[in-house]
Amino acid sequence: MALKRKRSNSAPRLLEPNEDTWSTSSTSSNRQFELAATEFTVKIDVPKQPRNRKKPKAKFEVDIISKLIIQPSKWHRMRSYSSFINSEITFKRGDIVEVKRPGNDGVPGERREWIAKVLDVRADDPSHVYVRIAWFYWPEDLPMGRMEYHGRNEVIESNHPDIIDAMTVNGKADIKEWDEEDEDASIEGYYYRQQFDYLSGQLTTPRQFCICKRYYNPDTKIVNCSECQIWMHEECIIKDAIRRHKKSSLTAKISDDLKSDPNPTPLEKGANKSRDKTKKSTSKPDQGIAAVLFEGKIRIREVTKKGDNDSDSGLDSDTIIDEDIHCLQCGEVVS
């Protein structure tokens, strides 16, 4: 019969089939570049590759254990466990966990905990339990910084290795992988879709959307055309609508100018063009155009400047125009 040892309710303990339950206590440690490291140091047995801006995708491998040099060598003599318990929560290999961040006072919206994936659990004795992990990154922590397509709840998986003390693990992180190729995938809470390769400094490329071939920020809207199956950014649809209305407004102004002076006198070669500046303009006031997507339509409003209530479309400035959304690729109406 296995011997059960007395344990503390707050200290992490190890669990493995047919193994004793150990009580453990340890000192805190965390990311190697912000806190004093544990007694172990982790180095990678390959030269770090320079970043290549033309490289389209990173070669990502989560667990680079074969490339790690861990010192002191006693790490390899320590017993490996499948899981451990801290604060009555069981943590297993493969779990994504929260790691205590120094100075985090728990105020919502301020400093967030660090995130890591558990790859291995080892113990030297009941007072020294260590976890080998791979860090996740918040987008602003990446070498290239936060991109425009990164959502506010987005994190980045990496193979950045480290060894931390089990006492620094606060809880499980509710983070799901988002497969962008799955059209029915829902994005709720925290998620990740990209990987950062610590060896090369490269970030994997997300899926391209829309005719602009840019990426998708889930904090914004995106519209699908059922005819050609393209997904379009809300921003691109709005820009196209504004461009078309500005073009029609310009055409109307030119038409009005030609009607007011059907037989314009051409300027002689070398004539001073500035003398025409005194001629009173017959064109209508400038128009500012705004647009939004609303209830499956493009809602457009022309804001008249100079206090004129007549817009180029013949509508006053308080009139809202609702148009069908047309696909930017095939031109079909998007229902």
C-alpha positions as semicolon CSV with decimal commas, in nm:
position;residue;x (nm);y (nm);z (nm)
1;M;0,000;0,000;0,000
2;A;0,135;0,341;-0,097
3;L;0,239;0,564;0,189
4;K;0,039;0,890;0,202
5;R;0,238;1,184;0,323
6;K;0,096;1,486;0,500
7;R;0,065;1,783;0,267
8;S;-0,011;2,155;0,285
9;N;-0,340;2,273;0,134
10;S;-0,166;2,561;-0,046
11;A;0,148;2,391;-0,173
12;P;0,165;2,206;-0,506
13;R;0,178;1,827;-0,498
14;L;0,266;1,569;-0,759
15;L;0,032;1,305;-0,893
16;E;0,118;1,007;-1,107
17;P;-0,046;0,664;-1,122
18;N;0,083;0,439;-0,839
19;E;0,293;0,720;-0,695
20;D;0,294;0,874;-0,347
21;T;0,139;1,215;-0,291
22;W;0,408;1,464;-0,195
23;S;0,376;1,791;-0,010
24;T;0,594;2,057;-0,169
25;S;0,699;2,415;-0,117
26;S;0,919;2,635;-0,330
27;T;1,026;2,988;-0,416
28;S;0,873;3,191;-0,696
29;S;1,040;3,242;-1,029
30;N;0,915;3,344;-1,369
31;R;1,015;3,465;-1,713
32;Q;1,390;3,465;-1,733
33;F;1,413;3,820;-1,868
34;E;1,204;3,979;-1,592
35;L;1,270;3,769;-1,282
36;A;1,558;3,585;-1,128
37;A;1,558;3,240;-1,289
38;T;1,520;2,912;-1,107
39;E;1,836;2,715;-1,037
40;F;1,804;2,584;-1,393
41;T;1,910;2,761;-1,709
42;V;1,779;2,668;-2,053
43;K;1,980;2,722;-2,369
44;I;1,912;2,611;-2,725
45;D;2,170;2,396;-2,901
46;V;2,130;2,564;-3,241
47;P;2,240;2,910;-3,355
48;K;1,957;3,161;-3,348
49;Q;1,865;3,239;-3,706
50;P;1,844;3,601;-3,828
51;R;1,496;3,723;-3,911
52;N;1,412;3,705;-4,279
53;R;1,138;3,951;-4,375
54;K;1,074;3,765;-4,702
55;K;1,015;3,431;-4,534
56;P;0,640;3,361;-4,568
57;K;0,603;3,113;-4,282
58;A;0,783;3,000;-3,972
59;K;0,878;2,637;-3,921
60;F;0,712;2,584;-3,587
61;E;0,785;2,306;-3,340
62;V;0,631;2,345;-2,994
63;D;0,851;2,113;-2,792
64;I;1,214;2,164;-2,892
65;I;1,343;1,936;-2,614
66;S;1,601;1,775;-2,842
67;K;1,761;2,116;-2,894
68;L;1,768;2,221;-2,527
69;I;2,069;2,233;-2,299
70;I;1,947;2,240;-1,940
71;Q;2,192;2,314;-1,661
72;P;2,265;2,186;-1,406
73;S;2,246;1,834;-1,543
74;K;2,056;1,708;-1,239
75;W;1,737;1,810;-1,425
76;H;1,774;1,495;-1,633
77;R;1,812;1,280;-1,321
78;M;1,499;1,417;-1,156
79;R;1,186;1,206;-1,169
80;S;0,931;1,306;-1,433
81;Y;0,561;1,327;-1,341
82;S;0,249;1,342;-1,556
83;S;0,079;1,609;-1,344
84;F;0,084;1,813;-1,025
85;I;-0,175;1,980;-0,804
86;N;-0,165;2,339;-0,682
87;S;-0,447;2,506;-0,486
88;E;-0,659;2,194;-0,540
89;I;-0,630;2,224;-0,920
90;T;-0,472;1,941;-1,120
91;F;-0,236;2,051;-1,396
92;K;-0,132;1,803;-1,666
93;R;0,112;1,801;-1,952
94;G;-0,036;1,995;-2,242
95;D;-0,244;2,224;-2,020
96;I;-0,235;2,598;-2,087
97;V;-0,185;2,772;-1,754
98;E;-0,162;3,116;-1,597
99;V;0,171;3,204;-1,439
100;K;0,192;3,467;-1,168
101;R;0,320;3,797;-1,300
102;P;0,517;4,017;-1,056
103;G;0,331;4,332;-0,961
104;N;-0,004;4,207;-1,087
105;D;-0,251;4,341;-0,830
106;G;-0,548;4,170;-0,989
107;V;-0,717;4,489;-1,110
108;P;-0,917;4,405;-1,425
109;G;-0,788;4,566;-1,743
110;E;-0,445;4,648;-1,604
111;R;-0,172;4,383;-1,595
112;R;-0,253;4,030;-1,711
113;E;-0,095;3,706;-1,600
114;W;0,157;3,531;-1,821
115;I;0,042;3,227;-2,018
116;A;0,236;2,906;-2,079
117;K;0,190;2,546;-2,195
118;V;0,298;2,267;-1,957
119;L;0,543;2,032;-2,130
120;D;0,706;1,844;-1,840
121;V;0,688;1,821;-1,459
122;R;0,988;1,717;-1,249
123;A;1,071;1,701;-0,878
124;D;1,395;1,662;-0,687
125;D;1,220;1,632;-0,352
126;P;0,886;1,736;-0,199
127;S;1,008;2,097;-0,166
128;H;1,134;2,140;-0,522
129;V;0,881;2,090;-0,801
130;Y;0,957;2,239;-1,143
131;V;0,762;2,276;-1,466
132;R;0,917;2,295;-1,810
133;I;0,700;2,519;-2,025
134;A;0,671;2,699;-2,356
135;W;0,556;3,060;-2,326
136;F;0,262;3,223;-2,497
137;Y;0,306;3,589;-2,595
138;W;0,071;3,883;-2,577
139;P;0,097;4,055;-2,919
140;E;0,270;4,362;-2,775
141;D;0,547;4,135;-2,636
142;L;0,644;4,009;-2,983
143;P;0,968;4,143;-3,136
144;M;0,762;4,289;-3,421
145;G;0,496;4,425;-3,184
146;R;0,118;4,419;-3,209
147;M;-0,021;4,406;-3,564
148;E;-0,343;4,570;-3,683
149;Y;-0,512;4,230;-3,717
150;H;-0,441;4,119;-3,360
151;G;-0,760;4,120;-3,155
152;R;-0,779;4,240;-2,796
153;N;-0,825;3,879;-2,673
154;E;-0,554;3,727;-2,893
155;V;-0,239;3,554;-2,771
156;I;0,045;3,394;-2,967
157;E;0,171;3,040;-2,913
158;S;0,550;3,008;-2,905
159;N;0,825;2,752;-2,844
160;H;1,013;2,993;-2,617
161;P;1,139;2,744;-2,351
162;D;1,173;2,798;-1,978
163;I;1,164;2,616;-1,645
164;I;0,953;2,768;-1,369
165;D;0,865;2,679;-1,013
166;A;0,532;2,499;-0,971
167;M;0,434;2,753;-0,705
168;T;0,409;3,027;-0,969
169;V;0,128;2,848;-1,155
170;N;-0,196;3,024;-1,056
171;G;-0,461;2,839;-1,254
172;K;-0,570;2,708;-1,591
173;A;-0,605;2,953;-1,879
174;D;-0,925;2,930;-2,083
175;I;-0,766;2,979;-2,424
176;K;-0,882;2,803;-2,739
177;E;-0,708;2,752;-3,072
178;W;-0,887;2,924;-3,360
179;D;-0,872;2,739;-3,692
180;E;-0,928;3,016;-3,949
181;E;-1,006;2,759;-4,220
182;D;-1,311;2,642;-4,024
183;E;-1,591;2,869;-4,147
184;D;-1,817;2,768;-3,856
185;A;-1,561;2,828;-3,582
186;S;-1,678;3,067;-3,312
187;I;-1,437;3,307;-3,142
188;E;-1,526;3,363;-2,779
189;G;-1,293;3,462;-2,499
190;Y;-0,916;3,431;-2,542
191;Y;-0,781;3,251;-2,847
192;Y;-0,466;3,190;-3,052
193;R;-0,413;3,125;-3,422
194;Q;-0,046;3,210;-3,482
195;Q;0,282;3,066;-3,365
196;F;0,607;3,248;-3,295
197;D;0,920;3,046;-3,368
198;Y;1,176;3,140;-3,103
199;L;1,459;2,988;-3,307
200;S;1,412;3,198;-3,622
201;G;1,220;3,496;-3,482
202;Q;0,944;3,434;-3,739
203;L;0,569;3,455;-3,697
204;T;0,339;3,220;-3,891
205;T;0,114;3,390;-4,145
206;P;-0,263;3,411;-4,079
207;R;-0,522;3,346;-4,346
208;Q;-0,570;3,623;-4,602
209;F;-0,918;3,765;-4,649
210;C;-1,098;4,002;-4,886
211;I;-0,981;4,146;-5,220
212;C;-0,721;4,347;-5,026
213;K;-0,544;4,022;-4,922
214;R;-0,504;4,145;-4,566
215;Y;-0,582;3,958;-4,245
216;Y;-0,886;3,961;-4,019
217;N;-0,915;4,127;-3,680
218;P;-1,202;3,950;-3,500
219;D;-1,289;4,274;-3,319
220;T;-1,419;4,408;-3,653
221;K;-1,696;4,291;-3,887
222;I;-1,648;4,070;-4,190
223;V;-1,908;3,992;-4,460
224;N;-1,935;3,677;-4,672
225;C;-2,053;3,659;-5,034
226;S;-2,253;3,340;-5,084
227;E;-2,191;3,355;-5,459
228;C;-1,808;3,353;-5,475
229;Q;-1,745;3,269;-5,106
230;I;-1,509;3,558;-5,047
231;W;-1,501;3,724;-4,705
232;M;-1,481;4,105;-4,711
233;H;-1,366;4,347;-4,444
234;E;-1,626;4,599;-4,328
235;E;-1,360;4,867;-4,376
236;C;-1,310;4,772;-4,742
237;I;-1,685;4,775;-4,815
238;I;-1,720;5,120;-4,657
239;K;-1,417;5,259;-4,841
240;D;-1,558;5,134;-5,171
241;A;-1,897;5,295;-5,100
242;I;-1,737;5,629;-5,009
243;R;-1,514;5,617;-5,317
244;R;-1,812;5,556;-5,547
245;H;-2,017;5,839;-5,395
246;K;-1,727;6,081;-5,409
247;K;-1,679;5,991;-5,773
248;S;-2,049;6,050;-5,849
249;S;-2,035;6,383;-5,661
250;L;-1,731;6,493;-5,863
251;T;-1,903;6,392;-6,188
252;A;-2,210;6,595;-6,089
253;K;-1,998;6,902;-6,014
254;I;-1,814;6,883;-6,347
255;S;-2,147;6,843;-6,525
256;D;-2,287;7,153;-6,349
257;D;-1,979;7,358;-6,445
258;L;-2,010;7,259;-6,809
259;K;-2,381;7,346;-6,813
260;S;-2,313;7,691;-6,668
261;D;-2,051;7,768;-6,938
262;P;-2,127;7,557;-7,247
263;N;-1,871;7,739;-7,468
264;P;-1,565;7,789;-7,248
265;T;-1,284;7,996;-7,407
266;P;-0,962;7,794;-7,416
267;L;-0,657;7,954;-7,263
268;E;-0,394;8,078;-7,506
269;K;-0,051;7,923;-7,485
270;G;0,151;8,093;-7,216
271;A;-0,151;8,278;-7,073
272;N;-0,159;8,347;-6,701
273;K;-0,391;8,087;-6,552
274;S;-0,417;8,280;-6,227
275;R;-0,650;8,541;-6,381
276;D;-0,930;8,284;-6,384
277;K;-0,916;8,264;-6,004
278;T;-1,141;8,568;-5,978
279;K;-1,416;8,393;-6,170
280;K;-1,701;8,290;-5,945
281;S;-1,729;7,916;-5,908
282;T;-2,060;7,762;-6,008
283;S;-1,988;7,422;-5,853
284;K;-2,174;7,311;-5,545
285;P;-2,018;7,306;-5,198
286;D;-1,784;7,023;-5,100
287;Q;-1,949;6,714;-4,963
288;G;-1,827;6,498;-4,674
289;I;-1,945;6,137;-4,708
290;A;-1,981;5,890;-4,420
291;A;-2,093;5,527;-4,437
292;V;-2,162;5,235;-4,201
293;L;-2,293;4,881;-4,233
294;F;-2,639;4,866;-4,078
295;E;-2,892;4,581;-4,086
296;G;-2,745;4,419;-4,396
297;K;-2,721;4,746;-4,591
298;I;-2,469;5,023;-4,650
299;R;-2,604;5,336;-4,486
300;I;-2,458;5,649;-4,648
301;R;-2,492;6,012;-4,550
302;E;-2,360;6,316;-4,731
303;V;-2,266;6,591;-4,490
304;T;-2,290;6,924;-4,672
305;K;-2,029;7,189;-4,599
306;K;-2,071;7,567;-4,624
307;G;-2,427;7,540;-4,493
308;D;-2,586;7,437;-4,825
309;N;-2,867;7,187;-4,771
310;D;-2,864;7,055;-5,129
311;S;-2,639;6,756;-5,189
312;D;-2,516;6,649;-5,530
313;S;-2,761;6,363;-5,527
314;G;-3,054;6,603;-5,494
315;L;-3,111;6,498;-5,134
316;D;-3,070;6,727;-4,838
317;S;-2,791;6,662;-4,589
318;D;-3,025;6,501;-4,336
319;T;-3,135;6,230;-4,577
320;I;-2,983;5,883;-4,527
321;I;-2,929;5,660;-4,829
322;D;-2,950;5,282;-4,777
323;E;-2,790;5,067;-5,046
324;D;-2,750;4,695;-5,099
325;I;-2,407;4,554;-5,025
326;H;-2,243;4,435;-5,346
327;C;-1,957;4,187;-5,346
328;L;-1,627;4,360;-5,410
329;Q;-1,513;4,065;-5,622
330;C;-1,810;3,936;-5,825
331;G;-2,050;4,230;-5,788
332;E;-2,345;4,021;-5,670
333;V;-2,576;4,152;-5,399
334;V;-2,477;4,016;-5,058
335;S;-2,788;3,904;-4,872
